[in-house]
GROMACS .gro file of C-alpha atoms in nm:
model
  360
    1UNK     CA    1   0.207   2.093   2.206
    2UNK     CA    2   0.513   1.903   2.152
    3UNK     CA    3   0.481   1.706   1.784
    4UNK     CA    4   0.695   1.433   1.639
    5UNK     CA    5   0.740   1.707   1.387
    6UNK     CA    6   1.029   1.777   1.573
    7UNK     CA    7   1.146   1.413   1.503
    8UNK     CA    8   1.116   1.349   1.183
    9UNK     CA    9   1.052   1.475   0.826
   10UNK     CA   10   0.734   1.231   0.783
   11UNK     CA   11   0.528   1.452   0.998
   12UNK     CA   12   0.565   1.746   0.710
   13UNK     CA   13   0.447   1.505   0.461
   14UNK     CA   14   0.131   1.366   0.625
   15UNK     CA   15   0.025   1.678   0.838
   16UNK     CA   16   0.061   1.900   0.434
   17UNK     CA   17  -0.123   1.583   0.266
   18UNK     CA   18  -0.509   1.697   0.330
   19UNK     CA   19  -0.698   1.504   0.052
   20UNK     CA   20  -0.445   1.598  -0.203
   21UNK     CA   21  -0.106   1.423  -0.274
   22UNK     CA   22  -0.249   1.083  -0.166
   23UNK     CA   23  -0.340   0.805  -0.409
   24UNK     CA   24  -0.260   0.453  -0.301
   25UNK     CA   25  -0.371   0.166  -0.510
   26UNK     CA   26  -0.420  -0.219  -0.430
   27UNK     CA   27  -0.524  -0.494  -0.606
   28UNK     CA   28  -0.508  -0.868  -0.584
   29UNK     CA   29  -0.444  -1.152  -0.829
   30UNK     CA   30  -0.457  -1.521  -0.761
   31UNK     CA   31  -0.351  -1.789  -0.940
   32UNK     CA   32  -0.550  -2.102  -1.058
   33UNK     CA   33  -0.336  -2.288  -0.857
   34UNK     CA   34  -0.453  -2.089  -0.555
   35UNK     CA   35  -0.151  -1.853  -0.501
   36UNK     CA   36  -0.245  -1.467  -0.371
   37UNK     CA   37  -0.099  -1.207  -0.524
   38UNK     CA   38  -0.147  -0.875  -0.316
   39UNK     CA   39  -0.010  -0.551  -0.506
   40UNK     CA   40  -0.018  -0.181  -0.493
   41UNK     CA   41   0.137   0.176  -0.577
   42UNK     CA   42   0.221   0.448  -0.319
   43UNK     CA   43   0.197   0.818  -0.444
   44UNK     CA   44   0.304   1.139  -0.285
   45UNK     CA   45   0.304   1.432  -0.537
   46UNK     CA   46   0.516   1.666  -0.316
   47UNK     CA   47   0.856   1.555  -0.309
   48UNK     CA   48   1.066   1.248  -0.319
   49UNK     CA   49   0.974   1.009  -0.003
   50UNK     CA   50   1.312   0.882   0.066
   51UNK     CA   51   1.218   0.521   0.030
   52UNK     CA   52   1.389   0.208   0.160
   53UNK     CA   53   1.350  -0.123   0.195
   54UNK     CA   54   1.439  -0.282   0.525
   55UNK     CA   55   1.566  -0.624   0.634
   56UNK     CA   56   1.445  -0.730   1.002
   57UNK     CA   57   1.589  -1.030   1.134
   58UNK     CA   58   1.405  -1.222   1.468
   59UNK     CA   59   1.493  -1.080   1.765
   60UNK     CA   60   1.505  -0.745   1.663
   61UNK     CA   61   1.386  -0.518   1.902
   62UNK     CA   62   1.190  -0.189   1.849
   63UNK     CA   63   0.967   0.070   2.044
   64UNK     CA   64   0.712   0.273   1.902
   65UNK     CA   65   0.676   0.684   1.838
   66UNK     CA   66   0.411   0.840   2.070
   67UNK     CA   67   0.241   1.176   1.988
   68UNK     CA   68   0.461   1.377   2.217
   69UNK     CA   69   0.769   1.341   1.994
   70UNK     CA   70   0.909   0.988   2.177
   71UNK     CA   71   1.014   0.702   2.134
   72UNK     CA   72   0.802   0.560   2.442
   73UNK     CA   73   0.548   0.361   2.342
   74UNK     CA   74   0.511  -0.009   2.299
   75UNK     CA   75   0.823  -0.216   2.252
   76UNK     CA   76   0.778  -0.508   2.072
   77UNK     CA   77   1.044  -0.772   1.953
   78UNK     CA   78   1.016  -0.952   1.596
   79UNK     CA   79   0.893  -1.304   1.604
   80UNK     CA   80   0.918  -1.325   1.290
   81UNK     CA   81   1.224  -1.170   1.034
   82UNK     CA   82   1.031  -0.961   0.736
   83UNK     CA   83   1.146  -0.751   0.487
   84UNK     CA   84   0.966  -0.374   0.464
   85UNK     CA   85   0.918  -0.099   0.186
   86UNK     CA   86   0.973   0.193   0.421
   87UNK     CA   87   0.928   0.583   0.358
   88UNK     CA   88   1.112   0.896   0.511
   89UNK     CA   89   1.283   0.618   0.761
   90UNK     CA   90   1.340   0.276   0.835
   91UNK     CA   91   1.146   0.220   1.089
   92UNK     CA   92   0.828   0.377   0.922
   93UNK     CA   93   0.740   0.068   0.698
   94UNK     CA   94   0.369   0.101   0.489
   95UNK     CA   95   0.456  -0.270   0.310
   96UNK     CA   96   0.618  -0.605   0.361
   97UNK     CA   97   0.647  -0.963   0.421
   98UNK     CA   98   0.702  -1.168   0.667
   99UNK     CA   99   0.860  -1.514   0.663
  100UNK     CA  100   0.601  -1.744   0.721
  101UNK     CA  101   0.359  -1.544   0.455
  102UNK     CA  102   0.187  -1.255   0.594
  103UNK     CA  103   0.164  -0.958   0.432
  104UNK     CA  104   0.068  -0.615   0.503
  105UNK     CA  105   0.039  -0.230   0.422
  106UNK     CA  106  -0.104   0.075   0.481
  107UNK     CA  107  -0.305   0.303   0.290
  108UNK     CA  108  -0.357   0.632   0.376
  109UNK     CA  109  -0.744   0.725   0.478
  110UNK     CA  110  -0.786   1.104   0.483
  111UNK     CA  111  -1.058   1.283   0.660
  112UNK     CA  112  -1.247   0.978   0.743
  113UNK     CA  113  -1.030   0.777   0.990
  114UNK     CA  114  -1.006   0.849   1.382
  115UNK     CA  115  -0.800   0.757   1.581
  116UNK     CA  116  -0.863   0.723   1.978
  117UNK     CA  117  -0.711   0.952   2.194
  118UNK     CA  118  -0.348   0.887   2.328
  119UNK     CA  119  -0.349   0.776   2.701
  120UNK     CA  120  -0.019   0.800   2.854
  121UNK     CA  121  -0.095   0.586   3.139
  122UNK     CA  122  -0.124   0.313   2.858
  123UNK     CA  123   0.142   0.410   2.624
  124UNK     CA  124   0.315   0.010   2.728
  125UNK     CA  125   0.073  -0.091   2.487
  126UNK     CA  126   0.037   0.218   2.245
  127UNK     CA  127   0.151   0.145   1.893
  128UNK     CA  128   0.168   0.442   1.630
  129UNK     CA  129  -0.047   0.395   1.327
  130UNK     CA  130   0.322   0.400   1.081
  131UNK     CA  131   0.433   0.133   1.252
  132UNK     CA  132   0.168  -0.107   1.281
  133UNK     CA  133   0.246  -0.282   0.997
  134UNK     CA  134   0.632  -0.354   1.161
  135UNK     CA  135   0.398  -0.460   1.447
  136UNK     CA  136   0.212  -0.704   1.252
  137UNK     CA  137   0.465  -0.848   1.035
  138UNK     CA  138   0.673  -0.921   1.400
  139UNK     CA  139   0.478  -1.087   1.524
  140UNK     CA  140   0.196  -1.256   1.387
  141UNK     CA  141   0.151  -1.597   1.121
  142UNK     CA  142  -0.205  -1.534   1.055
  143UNK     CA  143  -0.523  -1.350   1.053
  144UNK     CA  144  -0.681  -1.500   1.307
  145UNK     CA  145  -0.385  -1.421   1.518
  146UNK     CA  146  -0.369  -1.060   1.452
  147UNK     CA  147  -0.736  -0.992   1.573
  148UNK     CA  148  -0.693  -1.153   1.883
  149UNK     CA  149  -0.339  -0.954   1.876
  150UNK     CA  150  -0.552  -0.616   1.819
  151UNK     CA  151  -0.751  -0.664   2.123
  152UNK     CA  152  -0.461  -0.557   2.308
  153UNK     CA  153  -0.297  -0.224   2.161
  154UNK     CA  154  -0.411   0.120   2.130
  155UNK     CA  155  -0.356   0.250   1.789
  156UNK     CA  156  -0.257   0.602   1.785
  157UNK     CA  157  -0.122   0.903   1.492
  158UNK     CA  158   0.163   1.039   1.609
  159UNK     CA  159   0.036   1.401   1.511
  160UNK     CA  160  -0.310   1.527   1.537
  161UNK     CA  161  -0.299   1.716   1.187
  162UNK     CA  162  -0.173   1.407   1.033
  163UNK     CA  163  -0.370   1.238   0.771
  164UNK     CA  164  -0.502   0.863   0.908
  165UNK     CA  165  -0.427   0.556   0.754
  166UNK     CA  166  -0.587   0.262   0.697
  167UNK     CA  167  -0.444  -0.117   0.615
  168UNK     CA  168  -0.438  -0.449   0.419
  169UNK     CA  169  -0.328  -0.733   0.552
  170UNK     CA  170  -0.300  -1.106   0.382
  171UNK     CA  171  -0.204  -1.411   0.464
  172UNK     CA  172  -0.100  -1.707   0.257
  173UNK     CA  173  -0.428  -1.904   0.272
  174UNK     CA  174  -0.553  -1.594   0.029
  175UNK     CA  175  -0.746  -1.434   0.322
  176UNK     CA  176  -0.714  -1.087   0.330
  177UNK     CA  177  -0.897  -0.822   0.543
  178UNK     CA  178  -0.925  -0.463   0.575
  179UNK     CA  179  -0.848  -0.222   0.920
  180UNK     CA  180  -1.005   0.079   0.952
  181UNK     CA  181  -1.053   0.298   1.246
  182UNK     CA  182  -1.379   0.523   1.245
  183UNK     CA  183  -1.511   0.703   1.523
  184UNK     CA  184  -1.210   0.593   1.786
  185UNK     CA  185  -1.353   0.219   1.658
  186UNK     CA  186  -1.208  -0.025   1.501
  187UNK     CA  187  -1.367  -0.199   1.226
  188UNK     CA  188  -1.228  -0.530   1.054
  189UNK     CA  189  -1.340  -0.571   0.719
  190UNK     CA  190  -1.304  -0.916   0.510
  191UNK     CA  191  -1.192  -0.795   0.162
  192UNK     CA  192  -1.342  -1.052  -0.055
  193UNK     CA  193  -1.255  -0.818  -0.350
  194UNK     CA  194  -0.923  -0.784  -0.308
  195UNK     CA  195  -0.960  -0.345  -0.394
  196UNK     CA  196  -0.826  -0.089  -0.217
  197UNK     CA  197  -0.793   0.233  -0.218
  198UNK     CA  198  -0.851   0.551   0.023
  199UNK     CA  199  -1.104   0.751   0.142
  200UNK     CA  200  -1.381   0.705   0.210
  201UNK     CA  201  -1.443   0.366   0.403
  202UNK     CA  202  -1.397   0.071   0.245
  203UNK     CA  203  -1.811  -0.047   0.264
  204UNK     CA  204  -1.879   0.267   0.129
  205UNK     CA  205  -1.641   0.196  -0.209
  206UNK     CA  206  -1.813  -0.154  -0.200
  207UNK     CA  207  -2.133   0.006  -0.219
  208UNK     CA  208  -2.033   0.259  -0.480
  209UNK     CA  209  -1.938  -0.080  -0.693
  210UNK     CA  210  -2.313  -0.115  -0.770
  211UNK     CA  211  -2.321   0.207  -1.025
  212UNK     CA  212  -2.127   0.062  -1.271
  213UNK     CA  213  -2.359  -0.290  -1.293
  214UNK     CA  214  -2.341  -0.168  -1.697
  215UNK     CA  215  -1.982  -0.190  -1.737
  216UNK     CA  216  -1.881  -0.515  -1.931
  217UNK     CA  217  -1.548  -0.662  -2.116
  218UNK     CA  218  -1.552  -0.645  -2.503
  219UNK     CA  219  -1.787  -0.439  -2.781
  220UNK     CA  220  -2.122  -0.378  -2.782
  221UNK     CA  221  -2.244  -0.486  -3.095
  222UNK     CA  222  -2.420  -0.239  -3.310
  223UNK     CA  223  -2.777  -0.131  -3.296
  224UNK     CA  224  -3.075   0.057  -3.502
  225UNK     CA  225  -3.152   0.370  -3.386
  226UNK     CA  226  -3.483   0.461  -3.630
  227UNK     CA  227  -3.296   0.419  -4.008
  228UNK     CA  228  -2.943   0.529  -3.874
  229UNK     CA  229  -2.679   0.245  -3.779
  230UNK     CA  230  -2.492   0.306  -3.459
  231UNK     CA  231  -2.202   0.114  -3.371
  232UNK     CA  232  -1.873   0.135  -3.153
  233UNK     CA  233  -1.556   0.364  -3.258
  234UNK     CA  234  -1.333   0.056  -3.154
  235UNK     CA  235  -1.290  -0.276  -2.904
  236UNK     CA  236  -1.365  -0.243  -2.553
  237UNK     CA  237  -1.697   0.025  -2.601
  238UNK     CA  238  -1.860  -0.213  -2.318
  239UNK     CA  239  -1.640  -0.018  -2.060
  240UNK     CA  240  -1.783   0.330  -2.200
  241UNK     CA  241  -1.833   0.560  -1.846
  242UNK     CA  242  -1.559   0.363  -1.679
  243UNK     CA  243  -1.398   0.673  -1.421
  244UNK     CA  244  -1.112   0.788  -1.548
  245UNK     CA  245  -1.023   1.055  -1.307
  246UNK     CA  246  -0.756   1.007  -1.005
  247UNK     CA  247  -1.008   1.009  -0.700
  248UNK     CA  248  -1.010   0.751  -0.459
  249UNK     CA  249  -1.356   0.612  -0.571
  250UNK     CA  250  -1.274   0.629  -0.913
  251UNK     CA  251  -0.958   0.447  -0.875
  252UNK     CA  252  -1.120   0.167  -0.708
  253UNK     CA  253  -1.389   0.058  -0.948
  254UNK     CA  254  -1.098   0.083  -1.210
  255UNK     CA  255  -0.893  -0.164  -1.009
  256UNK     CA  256  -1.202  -0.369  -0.969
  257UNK     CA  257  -1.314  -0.403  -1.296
  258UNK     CA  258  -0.954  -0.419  -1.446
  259UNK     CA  259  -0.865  -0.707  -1.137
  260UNK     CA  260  -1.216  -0.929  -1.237
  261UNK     CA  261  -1.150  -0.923  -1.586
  262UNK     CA  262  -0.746  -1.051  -1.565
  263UNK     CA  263  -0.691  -1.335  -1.743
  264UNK     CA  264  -0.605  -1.561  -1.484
  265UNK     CA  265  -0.253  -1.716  -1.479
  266UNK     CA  266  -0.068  -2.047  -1.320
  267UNK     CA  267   0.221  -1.906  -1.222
  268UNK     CA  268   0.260  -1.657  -0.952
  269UNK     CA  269   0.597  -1.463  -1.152
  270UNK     CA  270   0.314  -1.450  -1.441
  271UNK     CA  271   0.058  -1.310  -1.175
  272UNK     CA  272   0.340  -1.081  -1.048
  273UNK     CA  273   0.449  -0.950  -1.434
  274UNK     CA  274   0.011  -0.894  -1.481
  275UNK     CA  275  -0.036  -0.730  -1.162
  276UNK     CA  276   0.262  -0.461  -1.288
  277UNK     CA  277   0.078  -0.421  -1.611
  278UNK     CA  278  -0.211  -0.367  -1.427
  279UNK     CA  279  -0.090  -0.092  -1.193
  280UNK     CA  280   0.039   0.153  -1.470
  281UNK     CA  281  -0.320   0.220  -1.536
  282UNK     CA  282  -0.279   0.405  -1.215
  283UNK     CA  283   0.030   0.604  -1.268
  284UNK     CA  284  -0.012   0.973  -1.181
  285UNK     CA  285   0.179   1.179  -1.419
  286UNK     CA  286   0.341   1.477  -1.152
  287UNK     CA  287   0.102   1.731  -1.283
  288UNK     CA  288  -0.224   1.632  -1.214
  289UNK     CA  289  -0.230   1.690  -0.874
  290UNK     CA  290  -0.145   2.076  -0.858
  291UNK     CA  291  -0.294   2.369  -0.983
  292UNK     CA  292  -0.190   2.560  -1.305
  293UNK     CA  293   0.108   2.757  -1.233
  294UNK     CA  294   0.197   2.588  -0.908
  295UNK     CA  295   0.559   2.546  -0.873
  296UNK     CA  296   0.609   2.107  -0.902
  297UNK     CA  297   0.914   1.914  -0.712
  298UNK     CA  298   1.151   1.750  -0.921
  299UNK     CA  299   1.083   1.417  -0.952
  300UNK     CA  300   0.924   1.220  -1.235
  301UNK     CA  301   0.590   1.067  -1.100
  302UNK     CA  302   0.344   1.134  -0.841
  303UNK     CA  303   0.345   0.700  -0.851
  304UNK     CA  304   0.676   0.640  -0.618
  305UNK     CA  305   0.678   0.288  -0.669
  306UNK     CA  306   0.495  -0.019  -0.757
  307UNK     CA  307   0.479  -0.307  -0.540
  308UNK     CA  308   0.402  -0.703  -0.596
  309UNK     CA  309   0.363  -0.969  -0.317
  310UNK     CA  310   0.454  -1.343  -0.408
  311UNK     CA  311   0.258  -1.435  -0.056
  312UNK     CA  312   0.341  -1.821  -0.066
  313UNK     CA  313   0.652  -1.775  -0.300
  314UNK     CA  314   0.765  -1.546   0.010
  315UNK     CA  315   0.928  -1.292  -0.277
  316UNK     CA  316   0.849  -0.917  -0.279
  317UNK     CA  317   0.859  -0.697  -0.648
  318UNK     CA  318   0.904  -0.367  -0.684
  319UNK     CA  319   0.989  -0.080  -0.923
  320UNK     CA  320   0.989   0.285  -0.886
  321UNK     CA  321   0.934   0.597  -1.020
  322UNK     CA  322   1.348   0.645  -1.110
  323UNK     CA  323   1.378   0.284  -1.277
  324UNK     CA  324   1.131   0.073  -1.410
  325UNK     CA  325   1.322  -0.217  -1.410
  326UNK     CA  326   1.143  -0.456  -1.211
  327UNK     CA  327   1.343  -0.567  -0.892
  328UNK     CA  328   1.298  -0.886  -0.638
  329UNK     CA  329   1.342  -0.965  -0.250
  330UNK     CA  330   1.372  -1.323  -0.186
  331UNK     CA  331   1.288  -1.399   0.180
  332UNK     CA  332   1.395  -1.797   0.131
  333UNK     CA  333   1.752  -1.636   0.077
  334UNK     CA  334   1.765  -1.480   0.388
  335UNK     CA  335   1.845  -1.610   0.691
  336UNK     CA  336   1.642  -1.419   0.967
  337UNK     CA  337   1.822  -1.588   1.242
  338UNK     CA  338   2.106  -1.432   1.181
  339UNK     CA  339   2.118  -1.149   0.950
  340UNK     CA  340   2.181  -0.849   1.094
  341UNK     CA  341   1.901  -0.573   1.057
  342UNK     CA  342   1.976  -0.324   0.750
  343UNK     CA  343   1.795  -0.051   0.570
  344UNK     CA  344   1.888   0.055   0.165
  345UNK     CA  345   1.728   0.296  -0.081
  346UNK     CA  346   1.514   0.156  -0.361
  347UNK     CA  347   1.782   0.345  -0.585
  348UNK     CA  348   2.083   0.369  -0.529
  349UNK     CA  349   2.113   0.590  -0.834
  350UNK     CA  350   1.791   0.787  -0.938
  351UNK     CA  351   1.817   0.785  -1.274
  352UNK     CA  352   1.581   0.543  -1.534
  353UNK     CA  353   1.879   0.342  -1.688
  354UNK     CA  354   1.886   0.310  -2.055
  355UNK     CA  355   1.958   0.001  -2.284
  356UNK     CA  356   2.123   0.103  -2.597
  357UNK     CA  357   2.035  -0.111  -2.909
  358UNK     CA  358   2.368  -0.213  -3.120
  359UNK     CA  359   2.342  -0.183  -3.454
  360UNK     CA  360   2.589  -0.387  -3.664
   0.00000   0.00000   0.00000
C-alpha cells in the first residue's frame, strides 16, 4: 500500500512509537479572576522532532494529507489567524491559539484509539488526525461550534501503523473538552479536571482517580503504634504512594493532585510562571525510556518542550528541551489580516545559553 511514509519523516516517528517514546502531559490552571490557563509537555525519546512554531494569517488556505500519501483531502481556509507549535513540519501542528481564544492540542492515544476507515468517495470532507487541530483553530470561536463543526468531517490517520491521537481543546469561557475516537466513534468528553494525559481513555484515568482518595497536602502527624512513636521523615508524608513512575496513568494522578493543590494566583503571567514549575515534575530525563545498553539519540530530554496558554491574554509560552529560557507569542501583536504565513524553529541555536555571573 502506498503510505505517507513516502511523504514525510513524521510517519517514522509515529508508526516506531508503539507505547514507548510517548508521554504528553496537560494540565490546567485558572485564575481567581477566572482566566484558563491550559498547559502541557510533548515528549518523543527517539530523536529531535524538528519543532516549529507557525504563524497563520486569515485566508490562508490548506488541504489535508490522506492515507495514500496525498495531499487530497479536505481543503479548508482559516477563519481565523492562529499561531501553532508544529513537529517534523509546518503544517503538522499538535498546539496553538487562535485569535479570538480557542485553544487546542493533541495528545497522542496509543493502542486504544480507532480511527474509521478512509473512504475515498468522501475524502472532500476527510481531515487527517495531525491536522485537526489547524482545522479547529481555522475555523472555529467556540466549543459549541466545533461539535456541530465535527458532525461533518471524517477523521482519519494518515498511516495504519501509526499511533492515534487524541485532543484538548479550550475556549476562553474556561470550557474545555476532551476528543477521543474509540471503536470508529467519536466520543466528546467535558474535562472538568483539566488532566490529560494518554492512553488509556480519558473516563478510564478519571476512574483510576478514585485509588488515591488517601493522598492529602501536608504531614501526617505522628501516631502510637503499641509503646513505639512513629512519625514522618519530613513535610509532605500525606502524599506517601503518590506514582512516581512515567506511565500514562501515573502521570495523570500526579498532574491532578499537583494541579488541585496550586496555590491559586490573580494573574495569568503568575498562572503561566506556576504552570512551568509545575510541568518539570514531568520531565523525562533521555534514559528512562530505553533499555540498558540501548544506543540513545543525542539530544538532552525525552521532554521537547513545555507549553503555556494565556487563553484570554491570547499569548502562548514555551521553552524547550535546548533552552529553558521561557519564550512568548503575542497574538494582539499580530495582525492576521495581513501577515503573511511563516514557519520558524523553536531554536534557532540548540544550545542551553549560559549567564555568566561577574565578579568584581
Amino acid at each position: 500500500m502506498k503510505s505517507i511514509i513516502n511523504a514525510t519523516a513524521l510517519s517514522i516517528v509515529l508508526v516506531t512509537v508503539a507505547t514507548t517514546g510517548l508521554a504528553c502531559t496537560g494540565i490546567t490552571l485558572r485564575t481567581t479572576l477566572g482566566s484558563t490557563i491550559p498547559a502541557r509537555t510533548i515528549e518523543w525519546a527517539a530523536g529531535d522532532l524538528g519543532s516549529r512554531y507557525a504563524i497563520v494569517p486569515r485566508g490562508y488556505v490548506q488541504r489535508s494529507y490522506t492515507p495514500d500519501g496525498r495531499k487530497a483531502g479536505m481543503e479548508f481556509k482559516a477563519r481565523y489567524g492562529y499561531v501553532g507549535l508544529a513537529v517534523e513540519k509546518p503544517e503538522f501542528v499538535v498546539e496553538g491559539i487562535n485569535e479570538v481564544g480557542l485553544s487546542a492540542g493533541l495528545f497522542y492515544f496509543p493502542a486504544y484509539g480507532q480511527y474509521e476507515k478512509y473512504e475515498e468517495s468522501e475524502r472532500r470532507s476527510t481531515i487527517s488526525d495531525l491536522q485537526l487541530v489547524s482545522w479547529i483553530l481555522s475555523g472555529f470561536s467556540s466549543i459549541d461550534e466545533l461539535k456541530q463543526g465535527l458532525q461533518d468531517v471524517h477523521i482519519v490517520g494518515i498511516d495504519e501503523r501509526a499511533s492515534t491521537v487524541h485532543w484538548r481543546i479550550t475556549e476562553v469561557s474556561g470550557k474545555q473538552i476532551i476528543i477521543e475516537i474509540v471503536g470508529g466513534k467519536l466520543r466528546i468528553h467535558e474535562n472538568v479536571i483539566g488532566v490529560l494525559t494518554n492512553s488509556p481513555e480519558y473516563e478510564w484515568h478519571i476512574t483510576n482517580l478514585n485509588n488515591y482518595v488517601n493522598l492529602t497536602t501536608g504531614t501526617i502527624p505522628q501516631r502510637n503504634m503499641g509503646g513505639l512513636t512513629l512519625k514522618s521523615f519530613g513535610g509532605g508524608s500525606g502524599m506517601h504512594g503518590i506514582p512516581g513512575d512515567m506511565t500514562p496513568p501515573s502521570r495523570f494522578v500526579r498532574a491532578a493532585i499537583f494541579q488541585a493543590t496550586a496555590p491559586p494566583q490573580e494573574t495569568s503571567e503568575k498562572a503561566v510562571m506556576l504552570a512551568f514549575h509545575i510541568l518539570s515534575n514531568f520531565d523525562i530525563p533521555i534514559g528512562m525510556q530505553f533499555d540498558n545498553g540501548q544506543d540513545t539519540p543525542d539530544i538532552p530530554s525525552a521532554t521537547q518542550w513545555t507549553l503555556a496558554t494565556d487563553v484570554e491574554g491570547r499569548k502562548i509560552y514555551y521553552r524547550t528541551m535546548y533552552n529553558s529560557n521561557i519564550r512568548c507569542i503575542d497574538l494582539n501583536c499580530v495582525d492576521f489580516a495581513n501577515v503573511e504565513y511563516s514557519s520558524h524553529p523553536l531554536d534557532e541555536r540548540k544550545e542551553q545559553p549560559v549567564e555568566y555571573i561577574q565578579i568584581q
